[in-house]
XYZ file of C-alpha atoms in Angstrom:
408
model
C 22.831 -7.331 10.003
C 25.471 -5.264 11.776
C 24.390 -2.051 13.427
C 25.424 1.079 11.513
C 28.149 3.040 13.250
C 27.158 6.668 13.702
C 27.841 9.643 15.913
C 24.110 10.443 15.903
C 22.942 9.723 19.458
C 19.494 8.681 18.293
C 21.006 6.034 16.013
C 23.331 4.833 18.762
C 20.403 4.456 21.139
C 18.340 2.733 18.433
C 21.089 0.186 17.875
C 21.211 -0.501 21.589
C 17.510 -0.770 22.388
C 15.649 -1.778 19.220
C 15.594 -4.950 17.147
C 17.528 -4.562 13.935
C 14.925 -6.060 11.616
C 14.969 -3.009 9.304
C 18.120 -2.173 7.269
C 17.829 1.474 8.271
C 19.894 4.142 6.598
C 22.120 6.224 8.943
C 19.811 9.214 8.921
C 17.468 10.524 11.646
C 14.542 12.562 10.373
C 13.297 15.198 12.804
C 10.781 17.297 10.887
C 8.462 17.094 7.894
C 6.305 19.675 6.177
C 4.453 18.948 2.947
C 6.876 17.082 0.685
C 9.982 18.189 2.584
C 11.899 16.388 5.338
C 14.716 17.636 7.538
C 17.253 15.391 9.283
C 19.071 15.838 12.586
C 21.994 17.545 10.822
C 19.721 20.134 9.209
C 19.873 18.610 5.723
C 16.697 18.927 3.658
C 15.129 16.264 1.440
C 12.385 16.214 -1.171
C 10.160 13.236 -0.377
C 8.726 11.501 -3.448
C 7.995 8.238 -1.587
C 5.835 9.494 1.293
C 6.709 6.830 3.833
C 5.998 3.821 1.583
C 2.928 5.599 0.259
C 1.395 6.243 3.667
C 1.764 10.027 3.663
C -0.746 10.534 0.886
C -1.335 14.188 1.910
C 2.266 14.886 2.850
C 3.889 15.583 6.200
C 1.984 17.495 8.899
C -0.825 18.414 6.548
C -2.565 21.342 8.299
C -6.070 19.908 7.774
C -5.044 16.610 9.309
C -3.211 18.313 12.158
C -6.361 20.305 12.920
C -8.572 17.190 12.828
C -6.190 15.308 15.092
C -5.849 18.223 17.517
C -9.598 18.733 17.755
C -10.231 15.035 18.371
C -7.405 14.812 20.907
C -9.234 17.295 23.124
C -12.497 15.299 22.968
C -12.006 11.521 23.052
C -9.191 9.086 22.282
C -10.408 5.561 22.821
C -13.317 3.738 24.443
C -13.151 0.242 22.960
C -15.324 -1.373 20.324
C -18.289 -2.211 22.540
C -19.362 1.423 22.242
C -20.100 3.632 19.251
C -18.032 6.666 18.210
C -18.682 9.316 15.579
C -15.171 9.304 13.956
C -15.355 5.533 13.301
C -18.808 5.816 11.762
C -17.783 8.842 9.679
C -14.829 6.966 8.163
C -16.911 3.888 7.399
C -19.422 6.120 5.602
C -16.665 7.712 3.504
C -15.231 4.343 2.458
C -18.696 3.082 1.485
C -19.535 6.283 -0.377
C -16.371 6.321 -2.459
C -16.144 2.556 -2.829
C -18.790 -0.103 -3.341
C -20.974 0.472 -0.291
C -19.432 -2.213 1.887
C -19.122 -2.568 5.651
C -15.790 -1.729 7.269
C -13.773 -3.449 9.991
C -10.915 -1.323 11.379
C -7.493 -2.577 12.478
C -3.896 -1.344 12.443
C -2.214 -2.158 9.114
C -2.634 -3.618 5.668
C -1.366 -6.974 6.852
C -3.914 -6.940 9.657
C -6.644 -6.098 7.146
C -5.681 -9.057 4.962
C -5.622 -11.391 7.957
C -9.195 -10.281 8.671
C -10.155 -10.867 5.038
C -8.792 -14.411 5.142
C -10.765 -15.212 8.291
C -13.872 -13.776 6.645
C -13.264 -15.939 3.567
C -12.976 -19.088 5.656
C -16.230 -18.284 7.361
C -17.781 -17.714 3.962
C -16.574 -21.209 2.981
C -18.547 -22.687 5.917
C -15.866 -25.287 6.676
C -16.284 -26.800 3.228
C -13.984 -24.475 1.265
C -10.854 -22.768 2.535
C -8.283 -22.328 -0.242
C -7.271 -18.843 -1.353
C -5.477 -18.245 -4.627
C -2.959 -15.420 -4.814
C -0.373 -14.438 -7.450
C 3.373 -14.667 -7.772
C 5.365 -11.515 -6.972
C 2.482 -10.239 -4.840
C 2.832 -8.745 -1.376
C 0.008 -8.994 1.167
C 1.839 -8.542 4.479
C 3.913 -10.400 7.046
C 1.290 -11.944 9.350
C 1.237 -15.726 9.385
C -1.567 -15.959 6.853
C -0.613 -12.785 4.970
C 2.941 -14.014 4.331
C 1.488 -17.195 2.870
C -0.640 -15.180 0.469
C 2.428 -13.149 -0.470
C 3.944 -14.537 -3.640
C 7.568 -14.050 -2.568
C 9.416 -16.813 -0.751
C 11.762 -14.408 0.995
C 9.070 -13.222 3.413
C 8.493 -16.785 4.703
C 12.129 -17.718 5.320
C 12.520 -19.424 8.695
C 8.848 -19.327 9.732
C 7.756 -22.903 8.971
C 5.482 -24.703 9.681
C 3.258 -22.655 7.457
C -0.462 -21.882 7.479
C -2.010 -24.135 4.803
C -4.584 -23.185 2.199
C -2.747 -20.716 -0.032
C -1.771 -21.235 -3.665
C -0.118 -19.027 -6.267
C -0.437 -18.527 -10.017
C 1.291 -16.014 -12.299
C -0.043 -12.469 -12.164
C -2.079 -11.278 -15.152
C -2.767 -14.857 -16.294
C -6.481 -15.667 -16.312
C -5.981 -19.132 -17.749
C -3.638 -20.053 -14.898
C -6.135 -18.753 -12.357
C -9.024 -20.627 -13.980
C -7.021 -23.871 -13.982
C -6.184 -23.599 -10.288
C -9.765 -23.201 -9.005
C -11.176 -26.356 -7.473
C -13.977 -27.343 -5.095
C -11.893 -26.219 -2.089
C -11.326 -22.699 -3.374
C -13.175 -19.895 -1.574
C -11.411 -16.687 -2.629
C -8.964 -14.966 -4.925
C -6.749 -12.147 -3.595
C -5.125 -9.725 -6.010
C -3.451 -6.339 -6.123
C -4.989 -4.219 -8.896
C -1.414 -3.028 -9.442
C 1.407 -4.982 -7.840
C 3.472 -2.702 -5.624
C 6.330 -4.648 -4.075
C 6.369 -6.801 -7.204
C 7.582 -3.856 -9.242
C 4.575 -1.641 -10.181
C 3.146 -4.339 -12.426
C -0.037 -3.243 -14.237
C -2.276 -6.016 -15.608
C -4.039 -6.098 -18.960
C -7.381 -4.296 -19.138
C -9.321 -7.572 -19.098
C -7.579 -9.126 -16.114
C -9.632 -7.764 -13.205
C -12.945 -8.122 -15.100
C -11.870 -11.701 -15.894
C -11.225 -12.394 -12.237
C -14.586 -10.914 -11.345
C -16.264 -13.262 -13.830
C -14.419 -16.293 -12.458
C -15.493 -15.418 -8.898
C -19.095 -15.005 -9.997
C -19.081 -18.329 -11.807
C -17.584 -20.255 -8.853
C -19.095 -18.332 -5.921
C -15.668 -17.063 -4.814
C -14.853 -13.884 -2.954
C -12.719 -11.438 -4.931
C -10.415 -9.702 -2.432
C -8.710 -6.568 -3.823
C -5.643 -5.656 -1.800
C -5.398 -1.881 -2.171
C -2.935 -1.303 0.656
C -0.673 0.493 -1.838
C -3.156 1.678 -4.430
C -6.087 2.948 -2.319
C -7.128 6.469 -1.364
C -6.445 8.272 -4.604
C -2.904 7.180 -5.340
C -3.708 6.008 -8.875
C -6.082 8.806 -9.825
C -9.185 6.938 -8.643
C -10.362 6.466 -5.078
C -9.478 2.781 -5.468
C -7.538 1.181 -8.326
C -10.159 -1.493 -8.999
C -12.327 1.370 -10.302
C -10.103 1.699 -13.371
C -11.378 -1.732 -14.427
C -15.060 -0.957 -13.919
C -15.596 -3.813 -11.430
C -16.406 -4.164 -7.752
C -14.616 -6.564 -5.383
C -16.336 -8.542 -2.662
C -13.709 -7.475 -0.148
C -11.392 -4.440 -0.154
C -8.346 -4.171 2.085
C -6.606 -0.888 2.873
C -3.555 0.273 4.806
C -0.773 2.825 4.323
C -2.547 5.910 2.894
C -5.838 5.283 4.714
C -4.147 6.386 7.931
C -2.009 9.197 6.450
C 0.815 8.037 8.737
C -1.425 6.782 11.564
C -1.680 3.030 12.129
C -4.913 2.187 10.281
C -6.001 -0.872 8.346
C -9.422 -1.538 6.860
C -11.241 -4.606 5.621
C -14.394 -3.531 3.797
C -16.760 -6.352 2.837
C -19.848 -6.418 0.667
C -23.173 -7.423 2.173
C -23.106 -11.125 1.281
C -19.751 -11.723 2.955
C -20.003 -9.104 5.711
C -22.737 -11.212 7.252
C -20.087 -13.746 8.206
C -18.565 -11.179 10.617
C -21.967 -10.349 12.167
C -21.794 -11.416 15.828
C -25.461 -12.420 15.667
C -24.834 -14.655 12.679
C -21.557 -16.049 14.066
C -22.850 -16.582 17.594
C -20.121 -14.507 19.248
C -17.276 -12.174 18.290
C -15.667 -13.543 15.090
C -12.696 -11.163 15.002
C -11.524 -8.172 17.036
C -8.727 -5.819 17.932
C -8.667 -3.541 20.960
C -7.333 -0.302 19.496
C -8.544 -0.699 15.916
C -10.803 2.236 15.061
C -9.559 4.473 17.883
C -10.931 8.012 17.645
C -7.656 9.786 16.871
C -6.794 7.628 13.868
C -10.351 7.634 12.574
C -10.603 11.430 12.714
C -7.470 11.760 10.619
C -8.557 9.132 8.072
C -12.028 10.635 7.663
C -10.584 14.107 7.125
C -8.267 12.704 4.414
C -11.298 11.816 2.306
C -12.679 15.316 2.780
C -9.434 16.961 1.681
C -8.946 14.821 -1.405
C -12.520 15.553 -2.502
C -12.380 19.255 -1.667
C -9.069 19.839 -3.487
C -9.860 17.588 -6.485
C -6.704 15.582 -5.842
C -7.871 12.525 -7.780
C -7.720 14.390 -11.102
C -4.480 16.027 -10.035
C -2.885 12.649 -9.285
C -3.938 11.360 -12.685
C -2.626 14.438 -14.497
C 0.677 14.593 -12.609
C 1.215 10.890 -13.098
C 0.802 11.171 -16.874
C 3.251 14.045 -16.872
C 5.838 12.172 -14.799
C 5.586 8.988 -16.866
C 5.777 11.004 -20.078
C 8.880 12.860 -18.989
C 10.679 9.719 -17.851
C 9.801 7.933 -21.132
C 11.366 10.809 -23.055
C 14.431 10.487 -20.816
C 14.492 6.748 -21.518
C 14.869 7.258 -25.309
C 18.385 8.668 -24.856
C 19.353 6.821 -21.683
C 19.538 3.021 -21.990
C 19.934 2.702 -18.219
C 16.097 2.883 -18.146
C 14.229 0.153 -20.014
C 10.607 0.824 -19.055
C 8.473 3.356 -17.200
C 5.025 2.268 -15.979
C 2.394 3.487 -13.585
C -1.041 4.944 -12.886
C -1.446 8.281 -11.155
C 1.264 8.908 -8.613
C 2.314 5.251 -8.417
C 5.227 4.869 -10.817
C 7.878 2.258 -11.488
C 11.116 2.826 -13.422
C 12.811 -0.362 -14.648
C 16.607 -0.171 -14.741
C 19.182 -2.050 -16.835
C 22.122 -2.550 -14.534
C 24.380 -3.550 -17.410
C 24.061 -0.046 -18.897
C 24.637 2.073 -15.795
C 27.105 2.770 -12.999
C 24.847 1.008 -10.474
C 24.518 -2.645 -9.538
C 20.890 -2.422 -8.461
C 18.043 0.008 -7.791
C 19.196 0.406 -4.195
C 22.413 2.056 -5.415
C 20.379 4.675 -7.244
C 18.095 5.191 -4.282
C 21.057 5.825 -1.962
C 22.705 8.237 -4.410
C 19.420 10.104 -4.659
C 19.306 10.337 -0.892
C 22.779 11.866 -0.899
C 21.442 14.416 -3.385
C 18.479 15.248 -1.126
C 15.814 13.133 -2.877
C 13.869 10.337 -1.203
C 12.491 7.599 -3.486
C 11.878 3.855 -3.115
C 12.708 0.586 -4.792
C 10.918 -2.653 -5.647
C 12.603 -5.939 -6.412
C 16.228 -5.571 -7.522
C 15.926 -3.231 -10.476
C 12.847 -1.048 -10.137
C 12.686 2.461 -8.711
C 9.383 3.432 -7.127
C 7.909 6.914 -6.989
C 4.869 7.510 -4.783
C 4.818 11.218 -3.856
C 2.072 12.819 -1.795
C -0.985 13.852 -3.805
C -0.227 17.388 -2.633
C 3.121 17.527 -4.424
C 3.602 20.685 -6.509
C 4.563 20.917 -10.189
C 7.870 22.518 -9.215
C 8.636 19.722 -6.739
C 7.948 17.118 -9.433
C 10.330 18.873 -11.812
C 12.969 19.246 -9.109
C 12.750 15.613 -8.131
C 12.824 14.198 -11.673
C 15.765 16.434 -12.599
C 17.719 15.063 -9.602
C 16.700 11.492 -10.461
C 17.746 11.851 -14.107
C 21.134 13.242 -13.094
C 21.711 10.415 -10.627
C 20.800 7.745 -13.190
C 23.215 9.327 -15.678
C 25.926 9.378 -13.035
C 26.197 13.151 -13.025
C 24.233 13.815 -9.842
């Protein structure tokens, strides 16, 4: 990709000194407060995408700033051969609001999934190693994570590949059942597919996967990198289905913008990561669980619980989906609106609009001061902070509707 020409000195320096692996837009953001961003030219934006879902409590949330500032004056990092209170406090919160598992801390969702795959192989005891994933899934860009990802584009050019990963269609229990064999050790699934287009499975899908795993002694790994920490109106999206996974992976929102990943494992599989059981250190990362990041993540759980943001996310999500479905009835450019809580996908029909793909709409929205996301070629993604106000929702959806109609 060619570097973007710009008079912005930050962009010029970026194009000189950084790899160009991201197709960045020619905008430099310099400040964020709540759901508002300001760029280097003083232009303001309403952010309904929250940094790919990471800013679950918005920009510079005062409670998080206070937690970070307090911790920064006490202790930053000591390594994982010593105990720290912030790490323990976060692990307690995840267990309390989840299924009581044990947490391993790393830096991203991809890192968390890599840890989960290593745990699964240890659980297989050298006799079972295959992991079944789904098409259109996204589990990260690490060497194992990109193999679990059900999109060929993330693997382009990186052969030879890590073996042991297979894919079946999402929301298809029969296909999953047929693929299980005596080498299978785990199933990994997103309770709602994010990068795949905000795809929500049938009500029986996750319970069906749970049953299959129980019948075949498989680990059920729920990748909640996108859906965790209240985004869907529950602490974790698997809770909508009334099941518990064996392994939960988290990223994005768990760090509120800090680099945090989590693999949380139930007791029967967590034993595989016990250094006493393993006979040494089975997996590690130097800065995973550093005190600054842990203090912020732990405070996030406190704020969501204190401010009742789970119910608010559910209520606001219903309102947003309802409004866009009303808009859809008179605007054939939109063919479907789907989502749970504040995780919403809007399917576009490019043959009925002025745009060639969802990216065109996203860029026009940006020109109008609205930041949203896309998934696949024709899906718009909305993932605002849980702290978004009613007025900000109305403002953002009005701008979006005008842009889709070609009047904004």
